[in-house]
Every structure is written in structure tokens, then in C-alpha cells.
Amino acid sequence: SQQGEEDPQALSIQEGENATMNCSYKTSINNLQWYRQNSGRGLVHLILIRSNEREKHSGRLRVTLDTSKKSSSLLITASRAADTASYFCATDGGSSYKLIFGSGTRLLVRP
Amino acid sequence: DGGITQSPKYLFRKEGQNVTLSCEQNLNHDAMYWYRQDPGQGLRLIYYSQIVNDFQKGDIAEGYSVSREKKESFPLTVTSAQKNPTAFYLCASSTRAPRGNEQFFGPGTRLTVL
């Protein structure tokens, strides 16, 4: 089964609004990553947060991690139409070189 | 211009045929990965390789085979034993350590069985 599960599965917002996506996972981790995928394209790495970090920022992105709840959130502030994409969280399962991806959140930003 | 490339972008296969998907990287990464993505779904790991001449099965390896003869290349063969091969295939690479590093993805190959 998937290690990470994103919530909601789909999100539609107006340009300028904030978008929040959540990810839950099942086992201990070394780090958690967020990726973005435009339709029909490969994934692009957005941000990595380590298990000893609680919050991380990168431009308009803010990621939080709560290891006690085994959950993470990705906040995109002041969204733009170009942010329309699918967003995936990925974890390393705590002991592996491979990543385990969730099923993703499809974000639509309406102009 | 460093990156990871996949070819072809679109591939059509008749039932019973084997096809090979190409993946090449010039990022000097030790580790390479193959994923399968079905419509509206996340990525599932097919095979991965941490070093040349070594590879391990992922979660859905049945019906697939790989080789890692060169650091830059990690081709995936979809065999006739794979009963439902129509999907989007993504190749990725990363540095080998520390664990769980950022992965760099190619643009993908969309395979359709006719």
C-alpha cells in the first residue's frame, strides 16, 4: 500500500487564494519530500523536510511536518494559474534508498 | 545541459511484443529508478539500481526487466508477460547517499498496447 496519502484528492481555488494539501504516512521517516507534476510530464522536486524539522519555506511554499501525527502539509500562498498541477508527497520509509509516493492532490487554480 | 532523458515519448505495442524504454542521465548519479503511473494515480516503483551492474525489484516488477551496464543508462523492457502494460513510465535518478535524496525525473514515456 502507499506510504503517503494526500488529502484532498482534488482542490479548486481562485487565483490569489492559498492552497493547502495534506499528506499522511504510516512508518517512521528520515525525510519527506513534495513533488509537482504538470499534466503528462515528469515530476519536479519542490522541497524536502527532514524528520527533525517542523517547518520549511521556499518562496511561496511552506511545508510543515508533524512526526507524532505522521503528517505533513504543503501550503502554496498567493496561488497563480501556473500552479495548476498534481502535487505528491514522498517518504523514504525510514530505512531505504527508494521513495514511496502518495496518490497526489490535483490542484486547479482558476484565473 | 545536465538532465535525464527518456525516449520515445510515445510508444505503441502490439500484444505479445517486448518493448524497451530508454533512460539516460548525465547528472553523474549513482542511483536510477523506474516508476509506473496509471491515470489519476501516484507512482509505483518497478525497479531501482543503486550502482552499476546491480538492481533490485520494486513493488511491481513482474513482467518487467532492466539492465544497468553503464552508470548513465537504465533501460526498461516491458515483456509480453506484463498483462496490462498501458501506462505512463517515468525514470528518475538521484545521488546514492544519504538515504531518501531528491530524485530528478525524466519527461516520461507513454506506452499504449494496441
PDB file of C-alpha atoms in Angstrom:
ATOM      1  CA  SER A   1       0.000   0.000   0.000  1.00  0.00           C
ATOM      2  CA  GLN A   2       1.086   3.599  -0.472  1.00  0.00           C
ATOM      3  CA  GLN A   3       3.168   5.087   2.323  1.00  0.00           C
ATOM      4  CA  GLY A   4       1.844   8.591   1.772  1.00  0.00           C
ATOM      5  CA  GLU A   5      -1.737   9.564   1.189  1.00  0.00           C
ATOM      6  CA  GLU A   6      -2.647  13.085   0.158  1.00  0.00           C
ATOM      7  CA  ASP A   7      -5.797  14.925   1.104  1.00  0.00           C
ATOM      8  CA  PRO A   8      -7.818  16.279  -0.597  1.00  0.00           C
ATOM      9  CA  GLN A   9      -7.655  14.294  -3.831  1.00  0.00           C
ATOM     10  CA  ALA A  10      -8.661  17.405  -5.771  1.00  0.00           C
ATOM     11  CA  LEU A  11      -8.733  21.095  -4.935  1.00  0.00           C
ATOM     12  CA  SER A  12     -10.104  24.033  -6.946  1.00  0.00           C
ATOM     13  CA  ILE A  13      -9.353  27.602  -5.876  1.00  0.00           C
ATOM     14  CA  GLN A  14      -9.343  31.112  -7.291  1.00  0.00           C
ATOM     15  CA  GLU A  15      -6.092  32.775  -8.302  1.00  0.00           C
ATOM     16  CA  GLY A  16      -4.644  34.666  -5.351  1.00  0.00           C
ATOM     17  CA  GLU A  17      -6.040  32.289  -2.736  1.00  0.00           C
ATOM     18  CA  ASN A  18      -3.905  29.943  -0.664  1.00  0.00           C
ATOM     19  CA  ALA A  19      -3.891  26.199  -1.305  1.00  0.00           C
ATOM     20  CA  THR A  20      -3.265  23.662   1.441  1.00  0.00           C
ATOM     21  CA  MET A  21      -2.599  19.984   0.808  1.00  0.00           C
ATOM     22  CA  ASN A  22      -2.050  17.337   3.440  1.00  0.00           C
ATOM     23  CA  CYS A  23      -0.091  14.106   3.470  1.00  0.00           C
ATOM     24  CA  SER A  24      -0.281  11.257   5.962  1.00  0.00           C
ATOM     25  CA  TYR A  25       2.182   8.380   6.155  1.00  0.00           C
ATOM     26  CA  LYS A  26       2.477   5.157   8.101  1.00  0.00           C
ATOM     27  CA  THR A  27       6.053   4.408   9.147  1.00  0.00           C
ATOM     28  CA  SER A  28       8.989   6.348  10.540  1.00  0.00           C
ATOM     29  CA  ILE A  29      10.881   8.501   8.076  1.00  0.00           C
ATOM     30  CA  ASN A  30      14.228  10.229   7.601  1.00  0.00           C
ATOM     31  CA  ASN A  31      12.654  12.907   5.442  1.00  0.00           C
ATOM     32  CA  LEU A  32       9.558  13.796   3.476  1.00  0.00           C
ATOM     33  CA  GLN A  33       9.526  15.407   0.066  1.00  0.00           C
ATOM     34  CA  TRP A  34       6.958  17.206  -2.048  1.00  0.00           C
ATOM     35  CA  TYR A  35       6.905  16.998  -5.835  1.00  0.00           C
ATOM     36  CA  ARG A  36       4.856  18.680  -8.519  1.00  0.00           C
ATOM     37  CA  GLN A  37       3.691  17.164 -11.811  1.00  0.00           C
ATOM     38  CA  ASN A  38       2.216  19.087 -14.691  1.00  0.00           C
ATOM     39  CA  SER A  39      -0.139  17.054 -16.843  1.00  0.00           C
ATOM     40  CA  GLY A  40       1.689  14.465 -18.908  1.00  0.00           C
ATOM     41  CA  ARG A  41       5.122  15.488 -17.626  1.00  0.00           C
ATOM     42  CA  GLY A  42       7.740  14.220 -15.222  1.00  0.00           C
ATOM     43  CA  LEU A  43       7.824  15.192 -11.565  1.00  0.00           C
ATOM     44  CA  VAL A  44       9.727  18.195 -10.273  1.00  0.00           C
ATOM     45  CA  HIS A  45      11.131  18.311  -6.763  1.00  0.00           C
ATOM     46  CA  LEU A  46       9.757  21.180  -4.669  1.00  0.00           C
ATOM     47  CA  ILE A  47      11.042  20.822  -1.136  1.00  0.00           C
ATOM     48  CA  LEU A  48      12.495  18.311   1.328  1.00  0.00           C
ATOM     49  CA  ILE A  49      11.905  18.439   5.062  1.00  0.00           C
ATOM     50  CA  ARG A  50      13.912  16.280   7.457  1.00  0.00           C
ATOM     51  CA  SER A  51      12.392  14.391  10.347  1.00  0.00           C
ATOM     52  CA  ASN A  52      13.975  16.757  12.885  1.00  0.00           C
ATOM     53  CA  GLU A  53      12.488  19.826  11.194  1.00  0.00           C
ATOM     54  CA  ARG A  54       8.999  21.158  11.848  1.00  0.00           C
ATOM     55  CA  GLU A  55       8.646  23.816   9.174  1.00  0.00           C
ATOM     56  CA  LYS A  56      10.401  24.848   5.993  1.00  0.00           C
ATOM     57  CA  HIS A  57       9.880  27.647   3.484  1.00  0.00           C
ATOM     58  CA  SER A  58      10.800  28.044  -0.154  1.00  0.00           C
ATOM     59  CA  GLY A  59       9.411  31.075  -1.955  1.00  0.00           C
ATOM     60  CA  ARG A  60       5.609  30.809  -1.845  1.00  0.00           C
ATOM     61  CA  LEU A  61       5.800  27.268  -0.428  1.00  0.00           C
ATOM     62  CA  ARG A  62       5.530  26.397   3.228  1.00  0.00           C
ATOM     63  CA  VAL A  63       5.835  22.817   4.425  1.00  0.00           C
ATOM     64  CA  THR A  64       5.155  21.563   7.927  1.00  0.00           C
ATOM     65  CA  LEU A  65       5.923  18.168   9.394  1.00  0.00           C
ATOM     66  CA  ASP A  66       4.417  16.584  12.496  1.00  0.00           C
ATOM     67  CA  THR A  67       6.171  13.269  13.094  1.00  0.00           C
ATOM     68  CA  SER A  68       3.981  12.489  16.124  1.00  0.00           C
ATOM     69  CA  LYS A  69       0.924  12.534  13.845  1.00  0.00           C
ATOM     70  CA  LYS A  70       2.822  11.193  10.838  1.00  0.00           C
ATOM     71  CA  SER A  71       1.545  14.031   8.709  1.00  0.00           C
ATOM     72  CA  SER A  72       2.772  16.908   6.585  1.00  0.00           C
ATOM     73  CA  SER A  73       1.140  19.851   4.878  1.00  0.00           C
ATOM     74  CA  LEU A  74       2.084  21.894   1.841  1.00  0.00           C
ATOM     75  CA  LEU A  75       0.825  25.460   1.666  1.00  0.00           C
ATOM     76  CA  ILE A  76       1.054  27.464  -1.553  1.00  0.00           C
ATOM     77  CA  THR A  77       0.402  31.129  -0.890  1.00  0.00           C
ATOM     78  CA  ALA A  78      -0.994  33.631  -3.375  1.00  0.00           C
ATOM     79  CA  SER A  79      -1.661  30.923  -5.936  1.00  0.00           C
ATOM     80  CA  ARG A  80      -1.328  31.505  -9.669  1.00  0.00           C
ATOM     81  CA  ALA A  81      -2.902  29.762 -12.641  1.00  0.00           C
ATOM     82  CA  ALA A  82       0.555  28.330 -13.374  1.00  0.00           C
ATOM     83  CA  ASP A  83       0.415  26.423 -10.061  1.00  0.00           C
ATOM     84  CA  THR A  84      -2.228  24.147 -11.596  1.00  0.00           C
ATOM     85  CA  ALA A  85      -0.703  20.673 -11.328  1.00  0.00           C
ATOM     86  CA  SER A  86      -0.720  17.493  -9.267  1.00  0.00           C
ATOM     87  CA  TYR A  87       1.248  17.524  -6.032  1.00  0.00           C
ATOM     88  CA  PHE A  88       2.728  14.396  -4.466  1.00  0.00           C
ATOM     89  CA  CYS A  89       4.347  13.717  -1.142  1.00  0.00           C
ATOM     90  CA  ALA A  90       7.052  11.064  -0.934  1.00  0.00           C
ATOM     91  CA  THR A  91       8.717   9.414   2.030  1.00  0.00           C
ATOM     92  CA  ASP A  92      11.758   7.204   2.399  1.00  0.00           C
ATOM     93  CA  GLY A  93      10.165   4.787   4.843  1.00  0.00           C
ATOM     94  CA  GLY A  94      13.000   5.467   7.292  1.00  0.00           C
ATOM     95  CA  SER A  95      15.376   2.805   6.046  1.00  0.00           C
ATOM     96  CA  SER A  96      15.513   2.722   2.281  1.00  0.00           C
ATOM     97  CA  TYR A  97      17.086   4.488  -0.650  1.00  0.00           C
ATOM     98  CA  LYS A  98      13.824   4.364  -2.516  1.00  0.00           C
ATOM     99  CA  LEU A  99      10.925   6.805  -2.203  1.00  0.00           C
ATOM    100  CA  ILE A 100       7.307   5.868  -1.668  1.00  0.00           C
ATOM    101  CA  PHE A 101       4.837   8.226  -3.333  1.00  0.00           C
ATOM    102  CA  GLY A 102       1.287   9.057  -2.385  1.00  0.00           C
ATOM    103  CA  SER A 103      -1.583   9.239  -4.847  1.00  0.00           C
ATOM    104  CA  GLY A 104      -1.426  13.023  -5.156  1.00  0.00           C
ATOM    105  CA  THR A 105      -3.624  16.105  -4.912  1.00  0.00           C
ATOM    106  CA  ARG A 106      -4.825  17.643  -8.179  1.00  0.00           C
ATOM    107  CA  LEU A 107      -4.825  21.405  -7.818  1.00  0.00           C
ATOM    108  CA  LEU A 108      -6.746  23.679 -10.192  1.00  0.00           C
ATOM    109  CA  VAL A 109      -6.170  27.412  -9.888  1.00  0.00           C
ATOM    110  CA  ARG A 110      -8.850  29.343 -11.747  1.00  0.00           C
ATOM    111  CA  PRO A 111      -7.751  32.655 -13.311  1.00  0.00           C
TER     112      PRO A 111
ATOM    113  CA  ASP B   1      22.921  20.981 -20.027  1.00  0.00           C
ATOM    114  CA  GLY B   2      22.532  18.280 -17.380  1.00  0.00           C
ATOM    115  CA  GLY B   3      19.428  16.229 -17.077  1.00  0.00           C
ATOM    116  CA  ILE B   4      17.630  12.987 -17.585  1.00  0.00           C
ATOM    117  CA  THR B   5      16.086  11.982 -20.891  1.00  0.00           C
ATOM    118  CA  GLN B   6      13.623   9.307 -21.870  1.00  0.00           C
ATOM    119  CA  SER B   7      12.755   8.010 -25.302  1.00  0.00           C
ATOM    120  CA  PRO B   8      10.498   7.606 -27.055  1.00  0.00           C
ATOM    121  CA  LYS B   9       7.852   9.995 -25.759  1.00  0.00           C
ATOM    122  CA  TYR B  10       5.048   7.812 -27.115  1.00  0.00           C
ATOM    123  CA  LEU B  11       5.250   4.078 -27.794  1.00  0.00           C
ATOM    124  CA  PHE B  12       2.709   1.706 -29.215  1.00  0.00           C
ATOM    125  CA  ARG B  13       2.992  -2.009 -28.753  1.00  0.00           C
ATOM    126  CA  LYS B  14       1.086  -4.951 -30.094  1.00  0.00           C
ATOM    127  CA  GLU B  15       0.095  -7.639 -27.651  1.00  0.00           C
ATOM    128  CA  GLY B  16       2.816 -10.257 -27.275  1.00  0.00           C
ATOM    129  CA  GLN B  17       5.673  -7.897 -28.130  1.00  0.00           C
ATOM    130  CA  ASN B  18       8.526  -6.869 -25.897  1.00  0.00           C
ATOM    131  CA  VAL B  19       9.460  -3.192 -25.943  1.00  0.00           C
ATOM    132  CA  THR B  20      12.381  -1.324 -24.416  1.00  0.00           C
ATOM    133  CA  LEU B  21      12.155   2.151 -22.949  1.00  0.00           C
ATOM    134  CA  SER B  22      15.311   4.224 -22.838  1.00  0.00           C
ATOM    135  CA  CYS B  23      16.515   6.313 -19.893  1.00  0.00           C
ATOM    136  CA  GLU B  24      19.760   8.270 -19.918  1.00  0.00           C
ATOM    137  CA  GLN B  25      21.192  10.721 -17.394  1.00  0.00           C
ATOM    138  CA  ASN B  26      24.269  12.929 -17.400  1.00  0.00           C
ATOM    139  CA  LEU B  27      23.964  14.046 -13.794  1.00  0.00           C
ATOM    140  CA  ASN B  28      26.613  11.575 -12.608  1.00  0.00           C
ATOM    141  CA  HIS B  29      24.030   9.982 -10.314  1.00  0.00           C
ATOM    142  CA  ASP B  30      24.649   6.503  -8.973  1.00  0.00           C
ATOM    143  CA  ALA B  31      21.001   5.599  -8.367  1.00  0.00           C
ATOM    144  CA  MET B  32      18.301   5.227 -11.006  1.00  0.00           C
ATOM    145  CA  TYR B  33      14.646   4.257 -10.782  1.00  0.00           C
ATOM    146  CA  TRP B  34      11.705   3.213 -12.937  1.00  0.00           C
ATOM    147  CA  TYR B  35       8.133   4.045 -11.973  1.00  0.00           C
ATOM    148  CA  ARG B  36       4.787   3.295 -13.483  1.00  0.00           C
ATOM    149  CA  GLN B  37       1.915   5.790 -13.252  1.00  0.00           C
ATOM    150  CA  ASP B  38      -1.680   4.941 -14.115  1.00  0.00           C
ATOM    151  CA  PRO B  39      -4.282   7.669 -14.800  1.00  0.00           C
ATOM    152  CA  GLY B  40      -5.085   9.700 -11.701  1.00  0.00           C
ATOM    153  CA  GLN B  41      -2.743   7.615  -9.590  1.00  0.00           C
ATOM    154  CA  GLY B  42       0.561   8.016  -7.839  1.00  0.00           C
ATOM    155  CA  LEU B  43       3.857   6.413  -8.806  1.00  0.00           C
ATOM    156  CA  ARG B  44       4.632   2.751  -8.245  1.00  0.00           C
ATOM    157  CA  LEU B  45       8.222   1.555  -8.208  1.00  0.00           C
ATOM    158  CA  ILE B  46       9.130  -1.087 -10.781  1.00  0.00           C
ATOM    159  CA  TYR B  47      12.904  -1.461 -10.399  1.00  0.00           C
ATOM    160  CA  TYR B  48      15.764   0.546  -8.956  1.00  0.00           C
ATOM    161  CA  SER B  49      19.510   0.465  -9.174  1.00  0.00           C
ATOM    162  CA  GLN B  50      21.916   1.955  -6.672  1.00  0.00           C
ATOM    163  CA  ILE B  51      25.073   1.216  -8.626  1.00  0.00           C
ATOM    164  CA  VAL B  52      26.254  -0.125 -11.977  1.00  0.00           C
ATOM    165  CA  ASN B  53      25.640  -3.845 -12.529  1.00  0.00           C
ATOM    166  CA  ASP B  54      23.237  -4.047  -9.606  1.00  0.00           C
ATOM    167  CA  PHE B  55      19.467  -3.575  -9.417  1.00  0.00           C
ATOM    168  CA  GLN B  56      16.576  -4.561  -7.171  1.00  0.00           C
ATOM    169  CA  LYS B  57      12.915  -5.264  -7.731  1.00  0.00           C
ATOM    170  CA  GLY B  58      10.424  -2.666  -6.652  1.00  0.00           C
ATOM    171  CA  ASP B  59       6.786  -3.183  -5.781  1.00  0.00           C
ATOM    172  CA  ILE B  60       5.537  -4.207  -9.243  1.00  0.00           C
ATOM    173  CA  ALA B  61       8.482  -5.862 -11.037  1.00  0.00           C
ATOM    174  CA  GLU B  62       6.558  -8.761 -12.589  1.00  0.00           C
ATOM    175  CA  GLY B  63       6.573  -8.553 -16.384  1.00  0.00           C
ATOM    176  CA  TYR B  64       9.450  -6.067 -16.492  1.00  0.00           C
ATOM    177  CA  SER B  65      13.219  -6.374 -16.778  1.00  0.00           C
ATOM    178  CA  VAL B  66      16.120  -3.915 -16.542  1.00  0.00           C
ATOM    179  CA  SER B  67      19.853  -3.726 -17.007  1.00  0.00           C
ATOM    180  CA  ARG B  68      22.483  -1.350 -15.631  1.00  0.00           C
ATOM    181  CA  GLU B  69      25.622  -1.831 -17.674  1.00  0.00           C
ATOM    182  CA  LYS B  70      26.562   1.843 -17.653  1.00  0.00           C
ATOM    183  CA  LYS B  71      26.167   4.498 -14.988  1.00  0.00           C
ATOM    184  CA  GLU B  72      24.328   6.790 -17.436  1.00  0.00           C
ATOM    185  CA  SER B  73      21.797   4.287 -18.719  1.00  0.00           C
ATOM    186  CA  PHE B  74      18.979   2.237 -17.180  1.00  0.00           C
ATOM    187  CA  PRO B  75      16.732   0.763 -19.909  1.00  0.00           C
ATOM    188  CA  LEU B  76      13.430  -0.879 -19.022  1.00  0.00           C
ATOM    189  CA  THR B  77      11.993  -3.757 -21.041  1.00  0.00           C
ATOM    190  CA  VAL B  78       8.270  -4.343 -20.855  1.00  0.00           C
ATOM    191  CA  THR B  79       7.816  -8.002 -21.682  1.00  0.00           C
ATOM    192  CA  SER B  80       4.814  -9.862 -23.043  1.00  0.00           C
ATOM    193  CA  ALA B  81       4.356 -11.268 -19.537  1.00  0.00           C
ATOM    194  CA  GLN B  82       3.140  -7.850 -18.369  1.00  0.00           C
ATOM    195  CA  LYS B  83      -0.605  -8.251 -18.824  1.00  0.00           C
ATOM    196  CA  ASN B  84      -1.619  -4.613 -18.508  1.00  0.00           C
ATOM    197  CA  PRO B  85       1.306  -2.511 -19.717  1.00  0.00           C
ATOM    198  CA  THR B  86      -0.586   0.573 -20.911  1.00  0.00           C
ATOM    199  CA  ALA B  87       0.647   3.343 -18.607  1.00  0.00           C
ATOM    200  CA  PHE B  88       2.940   6.341 -18.245  1.00  0.00           C
ATOM    201  CA  TYR B  89       6.508   5.310 -17.378  1.00  0.00           C
ATOM    202  CA  LEU B  90       8.842   7.622 -15.508  1.00  0.00           C
ATOM    203  CA  CYS B  91      12.569   7.261 -14.992  1.00  0.00           C
ATOM    204  CA  ALA B  92      14.405   9.084 -12.219  1.00  0.00           C
ATOM    205  CA  SER B  93      17.896   9.368 -10.794  1.00  0.00           C
ATOM    206  CA  SER B  94      19.467  10.524  -7.565  1.00  0.00           C
ATOM    207  CA  THR B  95      22.718  10.553  -5.666  1.00  0.00           C
ATOM    208  CA  ARG B  96      23.177   7.373  -3.702  1.00  0.00           C
ATOM    209  CA  ALA B  97      23.559   8.729  -0.216  1.00  0.00           C
ATOM    210  CA  PRO B  98      22.213   9.895   2.145  1.00  0.00           C
ATOM    211  CA  ARG B  99      19.006   7.963   2.022  1.00  0.00           C
ATOM    212  CA  GLY B 100      15.868   9.394   0.516  1.00  0.00           C
ATOM    213  CA  ASN B 101      17.558  12.008  -1.632  1.00  0.00           C
ATOM    214  CA  GLU B 102      15.820  14.273  -4.090  1.00  0.00           C
ATOM    215  CA  GLN B 103      15.025  12.456  -7.311  1.00  0.00           C
ATOM    216  CA  PHE B 104      15.299  14.026 -10.747  1.00  0.00           C
ATOM    217  CA  PHE B 105      12.727  12.832 -13.252  1.00  0.00           C
ATOM    218  CA  GLY B 106      12.698  12.424 -16.990  1.00  0.00           C
ATOM    219  CA  PRO B 107       9.746  13.593 -19.111  1.00  0.00           C
ATOM    220  CA  GLY B 108       8.197  10.129 -19.285  1.00  0.00           C
ATOM    221  CA  THR B 109       7.189   7.606 -21.939  1.00  0.00           C
ATOM    222  CA  ARG B 110       3.533   6.864 -22.595  1.00  0.00           C
ATOM    223  CA  LEU B 111       3.110   3.236 -23.609  1.00  0.00           C
ATOM    224  CA  THR B 112      -0.088   2.068 -25.261  1.00  0.00           C
ATOM    225  CA  VAL B 113      -0.907  -1.517 -26.127  1.00  0.00           C
ATOM    226  CA  LEU B 114      -2.937  -1.857 -29.280  1.00  0.00           C
TER     227      LEU B 114
END
